[in-house]
XYZ file of N, CA and C in Angstrom:
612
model
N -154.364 -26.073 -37.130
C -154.115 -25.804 -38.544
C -155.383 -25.326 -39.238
N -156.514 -26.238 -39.198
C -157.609 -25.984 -39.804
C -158.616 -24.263 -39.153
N -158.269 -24.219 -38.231
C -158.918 -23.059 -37.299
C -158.388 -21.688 -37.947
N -157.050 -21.946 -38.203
C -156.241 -20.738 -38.302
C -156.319 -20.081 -40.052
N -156.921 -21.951 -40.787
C -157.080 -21.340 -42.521
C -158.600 -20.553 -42.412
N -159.051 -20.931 -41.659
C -160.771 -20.419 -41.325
C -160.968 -19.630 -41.181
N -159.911 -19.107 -40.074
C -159.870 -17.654 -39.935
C -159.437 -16.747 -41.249
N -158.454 -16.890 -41.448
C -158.080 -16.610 -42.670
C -159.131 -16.061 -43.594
N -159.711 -17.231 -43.892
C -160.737 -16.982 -45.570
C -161.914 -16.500 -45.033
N -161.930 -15.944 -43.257
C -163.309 -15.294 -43.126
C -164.277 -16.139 -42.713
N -164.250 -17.210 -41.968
C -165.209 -17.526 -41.029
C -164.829 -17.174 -39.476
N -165.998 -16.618 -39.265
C -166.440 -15.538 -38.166
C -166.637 -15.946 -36.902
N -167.923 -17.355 -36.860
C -168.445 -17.665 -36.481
C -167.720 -18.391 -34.981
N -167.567 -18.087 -34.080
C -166.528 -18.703 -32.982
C -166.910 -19.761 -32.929
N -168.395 -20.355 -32.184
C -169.144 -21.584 -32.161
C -168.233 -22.900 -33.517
N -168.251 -22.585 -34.552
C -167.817 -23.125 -35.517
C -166.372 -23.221 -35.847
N -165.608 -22.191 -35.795
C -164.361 -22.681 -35.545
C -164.050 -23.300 -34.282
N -164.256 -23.345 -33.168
C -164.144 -24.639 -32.067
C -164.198 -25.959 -32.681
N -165.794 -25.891 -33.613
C -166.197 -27.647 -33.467
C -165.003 -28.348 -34.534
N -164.489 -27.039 -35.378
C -163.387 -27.717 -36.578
C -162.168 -28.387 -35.579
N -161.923 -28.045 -34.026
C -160.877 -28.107 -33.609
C -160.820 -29.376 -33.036
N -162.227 -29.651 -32.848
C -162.568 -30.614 -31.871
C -163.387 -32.115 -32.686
N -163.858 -31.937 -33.738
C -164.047 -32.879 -34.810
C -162.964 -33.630 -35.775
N -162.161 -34.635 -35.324
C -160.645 -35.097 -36.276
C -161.580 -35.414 -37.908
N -160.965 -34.607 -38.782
C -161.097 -35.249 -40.191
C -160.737 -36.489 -40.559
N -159.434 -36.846 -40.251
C -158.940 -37.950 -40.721
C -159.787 -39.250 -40.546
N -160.903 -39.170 -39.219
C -161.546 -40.327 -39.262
C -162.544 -40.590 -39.995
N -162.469 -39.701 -41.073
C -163.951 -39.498 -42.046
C -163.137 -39.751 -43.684
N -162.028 -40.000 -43.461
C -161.306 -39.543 -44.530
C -160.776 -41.430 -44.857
N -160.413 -41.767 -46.653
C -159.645 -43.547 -46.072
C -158.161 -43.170 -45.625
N -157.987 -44.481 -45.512
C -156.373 -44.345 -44.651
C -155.620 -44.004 -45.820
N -155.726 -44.016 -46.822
C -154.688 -43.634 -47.680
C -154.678 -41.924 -47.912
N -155.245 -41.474 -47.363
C -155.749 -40.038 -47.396
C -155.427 -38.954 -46.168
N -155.351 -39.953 -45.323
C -155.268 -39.435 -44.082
C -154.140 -38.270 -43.369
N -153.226 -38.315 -44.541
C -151.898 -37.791 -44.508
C -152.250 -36.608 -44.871
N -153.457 -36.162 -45.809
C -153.613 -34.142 -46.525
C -155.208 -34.712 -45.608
N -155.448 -34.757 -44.707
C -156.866 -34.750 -43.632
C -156.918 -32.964 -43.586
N -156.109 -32.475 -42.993
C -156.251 -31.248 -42.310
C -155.377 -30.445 -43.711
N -155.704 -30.759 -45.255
C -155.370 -29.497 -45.796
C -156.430 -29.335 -46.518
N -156.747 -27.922 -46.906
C -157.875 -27.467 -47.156
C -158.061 -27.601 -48.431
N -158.660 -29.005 -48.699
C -158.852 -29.345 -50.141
C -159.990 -30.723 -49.862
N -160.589 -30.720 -51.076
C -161.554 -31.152 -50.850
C -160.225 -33.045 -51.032
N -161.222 -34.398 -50.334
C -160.623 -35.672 -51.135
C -161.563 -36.444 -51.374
N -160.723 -37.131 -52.201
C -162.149 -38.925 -53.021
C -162.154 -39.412 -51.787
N -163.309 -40.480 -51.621
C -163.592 -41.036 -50.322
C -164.199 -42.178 -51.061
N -164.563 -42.678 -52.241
C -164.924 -43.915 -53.140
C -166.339 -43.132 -53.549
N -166.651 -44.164 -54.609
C -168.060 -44.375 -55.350
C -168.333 -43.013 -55.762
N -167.040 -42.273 -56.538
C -167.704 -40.663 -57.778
C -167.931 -39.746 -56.534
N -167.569 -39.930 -54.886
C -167.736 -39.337 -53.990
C -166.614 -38.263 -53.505
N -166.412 -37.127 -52.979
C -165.535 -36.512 -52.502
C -166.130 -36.057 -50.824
N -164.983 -35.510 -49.744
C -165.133 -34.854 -48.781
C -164.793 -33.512 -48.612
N -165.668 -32.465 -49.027
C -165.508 -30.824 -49.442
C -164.369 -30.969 -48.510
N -163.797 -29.641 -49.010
C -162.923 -29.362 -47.900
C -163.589 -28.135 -47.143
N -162.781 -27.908 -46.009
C -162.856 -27.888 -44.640
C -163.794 -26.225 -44.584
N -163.214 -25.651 -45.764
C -163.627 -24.654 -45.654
C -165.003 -24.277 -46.277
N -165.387 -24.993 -46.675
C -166.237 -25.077 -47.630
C -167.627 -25.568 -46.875
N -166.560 -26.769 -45.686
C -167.656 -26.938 -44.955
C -168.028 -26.002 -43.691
N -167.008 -25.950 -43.329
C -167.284 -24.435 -42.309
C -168.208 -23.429 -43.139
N -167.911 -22.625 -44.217
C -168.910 -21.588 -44.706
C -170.432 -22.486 -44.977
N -170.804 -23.625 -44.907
C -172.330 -23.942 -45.407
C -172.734 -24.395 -43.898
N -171.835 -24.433 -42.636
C -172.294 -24.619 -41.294
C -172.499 -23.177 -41.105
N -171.431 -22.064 -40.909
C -172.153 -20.890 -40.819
C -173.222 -20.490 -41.322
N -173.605 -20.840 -42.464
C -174.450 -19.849 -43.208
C -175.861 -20.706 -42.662
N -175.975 -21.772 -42.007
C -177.341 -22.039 -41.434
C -177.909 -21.024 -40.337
N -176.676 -20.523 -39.938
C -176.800 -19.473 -38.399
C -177.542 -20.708 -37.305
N -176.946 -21.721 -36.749
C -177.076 -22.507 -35.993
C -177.280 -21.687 -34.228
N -178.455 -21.843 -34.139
C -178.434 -22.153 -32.042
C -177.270 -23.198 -31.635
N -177.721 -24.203 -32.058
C -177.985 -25.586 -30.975
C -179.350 -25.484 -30.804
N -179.425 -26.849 -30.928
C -181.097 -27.668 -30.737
C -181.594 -27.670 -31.662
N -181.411 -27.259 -33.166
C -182.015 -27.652 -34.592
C -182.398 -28.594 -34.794
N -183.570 -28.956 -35.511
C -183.466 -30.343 -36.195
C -183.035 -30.014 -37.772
N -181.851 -30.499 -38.041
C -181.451 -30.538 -39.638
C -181.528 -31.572 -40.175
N -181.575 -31.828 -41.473
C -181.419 -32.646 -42.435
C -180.840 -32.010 -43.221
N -179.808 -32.787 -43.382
C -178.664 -33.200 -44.307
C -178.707 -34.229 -45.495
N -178.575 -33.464 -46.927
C -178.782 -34.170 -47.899
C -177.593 -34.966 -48.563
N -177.123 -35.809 -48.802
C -175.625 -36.257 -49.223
C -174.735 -36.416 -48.107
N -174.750 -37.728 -47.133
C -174.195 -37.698 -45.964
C -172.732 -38.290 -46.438
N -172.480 -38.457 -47.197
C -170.386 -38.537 -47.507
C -170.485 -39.454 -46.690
N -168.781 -38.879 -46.354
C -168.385 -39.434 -45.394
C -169.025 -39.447 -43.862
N -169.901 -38.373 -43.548
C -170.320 -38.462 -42.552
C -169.803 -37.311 -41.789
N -168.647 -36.816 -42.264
C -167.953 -35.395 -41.469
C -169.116 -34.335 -41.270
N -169.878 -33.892 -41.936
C -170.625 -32.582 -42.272
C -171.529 -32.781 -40.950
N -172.120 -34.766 -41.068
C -173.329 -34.898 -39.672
C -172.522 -34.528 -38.545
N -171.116 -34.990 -39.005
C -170.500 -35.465 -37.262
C -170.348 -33.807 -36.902
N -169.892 -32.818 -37.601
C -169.905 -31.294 -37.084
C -171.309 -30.958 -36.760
N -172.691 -30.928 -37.686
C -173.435 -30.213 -36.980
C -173.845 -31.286 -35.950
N -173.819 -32.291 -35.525
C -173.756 -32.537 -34.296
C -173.048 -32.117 -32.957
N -171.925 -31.973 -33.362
C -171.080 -31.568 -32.340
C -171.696 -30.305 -31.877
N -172.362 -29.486 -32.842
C -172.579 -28.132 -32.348
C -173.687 -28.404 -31.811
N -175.010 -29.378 -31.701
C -176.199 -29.457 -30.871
C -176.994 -29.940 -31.634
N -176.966 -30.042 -32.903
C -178.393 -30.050 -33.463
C -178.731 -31.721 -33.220
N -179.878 -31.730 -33.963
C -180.610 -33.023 -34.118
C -180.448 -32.974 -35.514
N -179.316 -34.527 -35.905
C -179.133 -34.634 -37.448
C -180.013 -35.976 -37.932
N -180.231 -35.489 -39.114
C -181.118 -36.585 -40.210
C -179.923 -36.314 -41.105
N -179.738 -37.620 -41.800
C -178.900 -37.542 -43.292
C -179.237 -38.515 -43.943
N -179.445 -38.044 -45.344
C -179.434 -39.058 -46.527
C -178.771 -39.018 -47.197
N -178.274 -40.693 -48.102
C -177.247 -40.667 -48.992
C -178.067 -41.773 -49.760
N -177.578 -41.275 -51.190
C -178.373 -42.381 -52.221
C -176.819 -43.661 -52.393
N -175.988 -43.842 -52.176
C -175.263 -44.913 -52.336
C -175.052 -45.679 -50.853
N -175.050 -47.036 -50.940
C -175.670 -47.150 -49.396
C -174.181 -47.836 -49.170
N -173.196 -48.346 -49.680
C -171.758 -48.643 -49.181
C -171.172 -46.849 -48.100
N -171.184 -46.002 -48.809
C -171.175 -45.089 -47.553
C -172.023 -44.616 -47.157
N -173.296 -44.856 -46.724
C -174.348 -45.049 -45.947
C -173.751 -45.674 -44.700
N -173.789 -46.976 -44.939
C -173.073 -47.344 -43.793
C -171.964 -47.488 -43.390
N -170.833 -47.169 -43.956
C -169.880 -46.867 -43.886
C -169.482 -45.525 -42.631
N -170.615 -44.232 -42.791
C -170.645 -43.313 -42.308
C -171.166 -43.192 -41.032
N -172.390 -44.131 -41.701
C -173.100 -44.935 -40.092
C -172.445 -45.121 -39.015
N -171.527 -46.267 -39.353
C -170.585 -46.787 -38.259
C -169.570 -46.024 -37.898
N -168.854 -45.023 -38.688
C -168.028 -44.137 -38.015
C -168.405 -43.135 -36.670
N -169.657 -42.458 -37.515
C -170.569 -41.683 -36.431
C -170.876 -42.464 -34.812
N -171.517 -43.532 -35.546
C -172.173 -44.324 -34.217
C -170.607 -44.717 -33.141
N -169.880 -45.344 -33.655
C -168.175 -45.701 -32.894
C -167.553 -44.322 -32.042
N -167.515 -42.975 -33.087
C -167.012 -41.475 -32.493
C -168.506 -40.994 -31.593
N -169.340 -41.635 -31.466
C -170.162 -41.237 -30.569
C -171.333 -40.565 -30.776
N -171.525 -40.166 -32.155
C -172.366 -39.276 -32.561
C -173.973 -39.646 -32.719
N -174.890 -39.266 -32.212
C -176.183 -39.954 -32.281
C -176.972 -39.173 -33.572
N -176.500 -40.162 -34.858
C -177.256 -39.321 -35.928
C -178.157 -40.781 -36.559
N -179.376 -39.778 -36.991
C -179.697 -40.746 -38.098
C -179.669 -40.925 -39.497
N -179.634 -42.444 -40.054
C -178.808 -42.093 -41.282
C -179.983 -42.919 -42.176
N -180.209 -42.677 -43.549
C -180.939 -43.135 -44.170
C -180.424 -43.629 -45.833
N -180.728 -44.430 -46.202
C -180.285 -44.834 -47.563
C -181.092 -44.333 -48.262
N -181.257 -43.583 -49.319
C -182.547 -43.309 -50.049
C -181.964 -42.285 -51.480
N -183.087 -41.442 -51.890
C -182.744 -40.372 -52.782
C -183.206 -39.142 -51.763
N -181.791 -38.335 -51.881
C -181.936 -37.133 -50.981
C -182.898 -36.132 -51.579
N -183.526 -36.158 -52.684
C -184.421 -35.008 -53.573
C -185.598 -35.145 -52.996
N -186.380 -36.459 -52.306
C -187.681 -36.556 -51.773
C -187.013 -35.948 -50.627
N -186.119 -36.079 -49.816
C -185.884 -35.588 -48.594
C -186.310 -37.184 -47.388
N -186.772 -36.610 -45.982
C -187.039 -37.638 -45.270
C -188.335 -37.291 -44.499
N -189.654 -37.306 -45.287
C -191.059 -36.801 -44.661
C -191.171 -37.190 -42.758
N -190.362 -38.579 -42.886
C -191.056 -38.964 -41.192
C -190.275 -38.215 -40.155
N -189.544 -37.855 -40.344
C -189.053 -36.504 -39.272
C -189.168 -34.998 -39.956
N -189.922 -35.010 -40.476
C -190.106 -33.189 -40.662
C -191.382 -33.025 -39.946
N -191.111 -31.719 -39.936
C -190.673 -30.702 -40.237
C -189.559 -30.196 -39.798
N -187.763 -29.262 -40.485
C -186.798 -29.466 -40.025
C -186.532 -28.046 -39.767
N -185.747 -27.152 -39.300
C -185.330 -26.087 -39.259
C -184.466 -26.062 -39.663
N -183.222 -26.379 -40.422
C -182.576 -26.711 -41.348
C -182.298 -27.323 -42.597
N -182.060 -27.414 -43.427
C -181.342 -27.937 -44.275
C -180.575 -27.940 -44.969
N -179.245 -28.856 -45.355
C -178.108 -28.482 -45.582
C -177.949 -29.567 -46.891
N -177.848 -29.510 -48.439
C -177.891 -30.327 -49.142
C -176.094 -30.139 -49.587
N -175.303 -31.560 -49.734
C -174.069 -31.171 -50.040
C -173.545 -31.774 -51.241
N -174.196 -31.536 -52.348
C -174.370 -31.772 -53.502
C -175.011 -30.857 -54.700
N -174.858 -30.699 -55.941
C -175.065 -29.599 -56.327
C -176.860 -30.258 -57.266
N -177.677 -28.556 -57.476
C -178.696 -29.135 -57.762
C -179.167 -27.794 -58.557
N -179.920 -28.224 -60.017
C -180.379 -27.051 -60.732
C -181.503 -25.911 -59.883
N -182.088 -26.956 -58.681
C -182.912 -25.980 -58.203
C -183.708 -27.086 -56.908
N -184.230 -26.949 -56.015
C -184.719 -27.000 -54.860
C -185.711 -27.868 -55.003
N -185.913 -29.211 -54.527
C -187.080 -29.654 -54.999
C -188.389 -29.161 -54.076
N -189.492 -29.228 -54.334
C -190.339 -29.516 -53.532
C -190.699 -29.914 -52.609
N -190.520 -31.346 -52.365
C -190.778 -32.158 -51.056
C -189.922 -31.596 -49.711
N -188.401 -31.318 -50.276
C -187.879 -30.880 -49.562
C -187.964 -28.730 -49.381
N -188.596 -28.441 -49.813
C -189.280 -26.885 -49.572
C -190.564 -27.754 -48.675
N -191.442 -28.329 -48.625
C -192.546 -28.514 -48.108
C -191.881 -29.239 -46.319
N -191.050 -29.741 -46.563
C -190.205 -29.948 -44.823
C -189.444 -29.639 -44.441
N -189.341 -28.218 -45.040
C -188.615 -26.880 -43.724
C -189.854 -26.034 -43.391
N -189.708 -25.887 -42.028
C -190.275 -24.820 -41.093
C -190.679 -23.684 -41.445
N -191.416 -23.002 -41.904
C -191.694 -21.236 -42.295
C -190.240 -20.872 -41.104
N -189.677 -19.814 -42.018
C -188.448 -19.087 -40.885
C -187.062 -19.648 -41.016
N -187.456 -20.890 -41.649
C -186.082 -22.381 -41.788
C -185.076 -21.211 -42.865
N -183.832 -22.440 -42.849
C -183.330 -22.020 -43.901
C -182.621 -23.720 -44.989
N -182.057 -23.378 -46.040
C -181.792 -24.424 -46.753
C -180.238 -23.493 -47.125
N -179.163 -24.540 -47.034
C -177.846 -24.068 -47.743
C -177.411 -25.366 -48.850
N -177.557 -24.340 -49.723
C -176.901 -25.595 -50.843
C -176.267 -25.160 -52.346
N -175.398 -26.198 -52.738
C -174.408 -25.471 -54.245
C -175.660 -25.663 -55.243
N -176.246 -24.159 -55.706
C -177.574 -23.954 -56.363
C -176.750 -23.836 -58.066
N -176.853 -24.382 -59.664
C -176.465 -24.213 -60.650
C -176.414 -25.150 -61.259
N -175.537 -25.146 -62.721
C -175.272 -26.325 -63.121
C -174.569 -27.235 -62.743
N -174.272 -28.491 -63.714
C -173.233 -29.564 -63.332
C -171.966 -28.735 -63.026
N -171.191 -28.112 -63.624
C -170.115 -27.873 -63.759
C -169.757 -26.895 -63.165
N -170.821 -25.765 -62.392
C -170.400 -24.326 -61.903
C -171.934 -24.102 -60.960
N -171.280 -24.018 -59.747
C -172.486 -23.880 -58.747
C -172.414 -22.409 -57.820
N -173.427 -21.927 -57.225
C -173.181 -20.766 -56.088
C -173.931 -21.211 -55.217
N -173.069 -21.402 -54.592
C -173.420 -21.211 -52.813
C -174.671 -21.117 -52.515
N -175.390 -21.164 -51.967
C -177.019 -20.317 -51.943
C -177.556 -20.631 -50.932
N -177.982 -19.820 -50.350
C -178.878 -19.833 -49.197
C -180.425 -19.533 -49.120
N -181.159 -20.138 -49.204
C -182.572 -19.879 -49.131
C -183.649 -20.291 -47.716
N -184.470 -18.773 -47.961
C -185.018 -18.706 -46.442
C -186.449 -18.857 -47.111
N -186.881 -19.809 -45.616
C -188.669 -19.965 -46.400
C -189.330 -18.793 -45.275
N -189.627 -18.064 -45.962
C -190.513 -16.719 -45.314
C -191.971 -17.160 -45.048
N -192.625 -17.788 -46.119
C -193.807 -18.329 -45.716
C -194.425 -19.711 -46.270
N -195.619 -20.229 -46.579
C -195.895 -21.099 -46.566
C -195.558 -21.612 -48.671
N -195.898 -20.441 -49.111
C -195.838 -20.173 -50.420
C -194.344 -19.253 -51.205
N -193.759 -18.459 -50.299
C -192.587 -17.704 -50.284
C -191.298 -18.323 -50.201
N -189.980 -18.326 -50.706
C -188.575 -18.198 -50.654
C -188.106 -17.119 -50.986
N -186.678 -17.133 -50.114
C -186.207 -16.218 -50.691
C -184.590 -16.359 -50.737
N -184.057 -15.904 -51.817
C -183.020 -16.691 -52.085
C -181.860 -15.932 -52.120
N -180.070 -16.221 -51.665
C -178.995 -15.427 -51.990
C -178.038 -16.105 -51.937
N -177.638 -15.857 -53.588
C -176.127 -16.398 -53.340
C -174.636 -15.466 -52.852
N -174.072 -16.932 -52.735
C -172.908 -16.214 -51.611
C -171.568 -16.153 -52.228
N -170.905 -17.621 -53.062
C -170.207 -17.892 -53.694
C -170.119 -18.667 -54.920
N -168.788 -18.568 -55.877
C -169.411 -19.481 -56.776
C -168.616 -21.078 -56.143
N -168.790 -21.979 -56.717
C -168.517 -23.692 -56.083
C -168.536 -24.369 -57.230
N -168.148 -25.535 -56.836
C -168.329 -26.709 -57.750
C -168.489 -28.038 -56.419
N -169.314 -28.552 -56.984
C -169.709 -29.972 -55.987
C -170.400 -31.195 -57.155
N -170.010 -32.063 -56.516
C -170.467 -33.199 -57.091
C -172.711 -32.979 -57.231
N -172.749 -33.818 -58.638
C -174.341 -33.604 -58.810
C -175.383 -34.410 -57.888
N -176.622 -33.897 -57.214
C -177.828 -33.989 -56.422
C -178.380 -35.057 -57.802
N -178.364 -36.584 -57.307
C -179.218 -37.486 -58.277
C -180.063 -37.994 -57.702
N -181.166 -38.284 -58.468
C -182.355 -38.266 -57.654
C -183.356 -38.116 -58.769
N -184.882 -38.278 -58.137
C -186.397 -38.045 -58.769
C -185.643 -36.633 -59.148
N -185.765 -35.539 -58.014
C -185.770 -34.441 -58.616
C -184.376 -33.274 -58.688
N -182.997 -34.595 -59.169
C -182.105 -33.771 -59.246
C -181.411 -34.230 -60.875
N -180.514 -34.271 -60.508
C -179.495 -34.629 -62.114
C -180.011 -36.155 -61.619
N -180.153 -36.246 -63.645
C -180.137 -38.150 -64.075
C -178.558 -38.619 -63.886
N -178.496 -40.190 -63.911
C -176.814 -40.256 -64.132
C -176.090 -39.970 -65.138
């Protein structure tokens, strides 16, 4: 089902439509939910939290342009779906979430479905200094603009995908660090996602 809406709205990427086939939503999703798992809409998952939908997450996995063998960090680990895909595809995942009931919540799903990620409780705007430098980053939360700490632990060459705007109306955006002092930035679509809170994102 999910492979075939993907195709549909234009994801390309073969690598990535597989891992949608082979990653179950529903176990990321609560049981009362579990019934619209595989329709392409985003759902609540508790605590002001949602799980993008499917497509949404497929286009911000493409747009990293993934090998396998990355090290990413992942900002806003949800439910945990977003780690458990770019795992599946190879990488080496880091994730942070500032509410720590799905912190571990996500924890234990990952760790049970097998997934060897690490998970951190914190504010995703500092990022996670003791494993950088990352060749990825994937923030899944929306944010007026990019902090620092996290520009200073991606890789020259890296890239960052994240809903770049205000509270209420975000675009897509992809930004490549060209050099030590350089970005460079493009948006893709417009979005709406829940707000990046934090030192250096939205107050509550």
């Amino acid at each position: 089902m999910v492979k075939e809406q993907l195709i549909e709205r234009g994801i390309k990427d073969r690598r990535v439509l597989d891992v949608f086939g082979r990653v179950e939503r529903e176990k990321f999703v609560p049981p009362d939910k579990q019934e619209y798992a595989y329709e392409d809409s985003p759902l609540y998952i508790g605590w002001g939290q949602t799980i993008s939908q499917p497509y949404i997450v497929a286009l911000m996995t493409e747009l990293l342009s993934l090998k396998g063998g990355e090290k990413v960090l992942e900002i806003g680990t949800g439910s945990g779906y977003q780690s458990a895909i770019l795992s599946h595809l190879g990488c080496v995942v880091y994730t942070v979430e500032r509410i720590p009931q799905l912190a571990k919540k996500a924890e234990e799903i990952l760790s049970l479905l097998g997934y060897r990620v690490k998970v951190k409780i914190g504010d995703g705007t500092l990022g996670w200094e003791e494993f950088a430098p990352y060749d990825r980053i994937i923030i899944t939360a929306a944010s007026s603009s990019v902090s620092l700490p996290l520009i200073k632990q991606l890789k020259i060459g890296g890239k960052i995908v994240l809903p770049l705007g205000e509270r209420l109306h975000q675009e897509l955006t992809v930004i490549d660090k060209v050099s030590s002092t350089r970005v460079e930035k493009k948006a893709i679509c417009g979005c709406i996602f829940v707000p990046l809170i934090g030192k250096y994102g939205y107050k509550r």
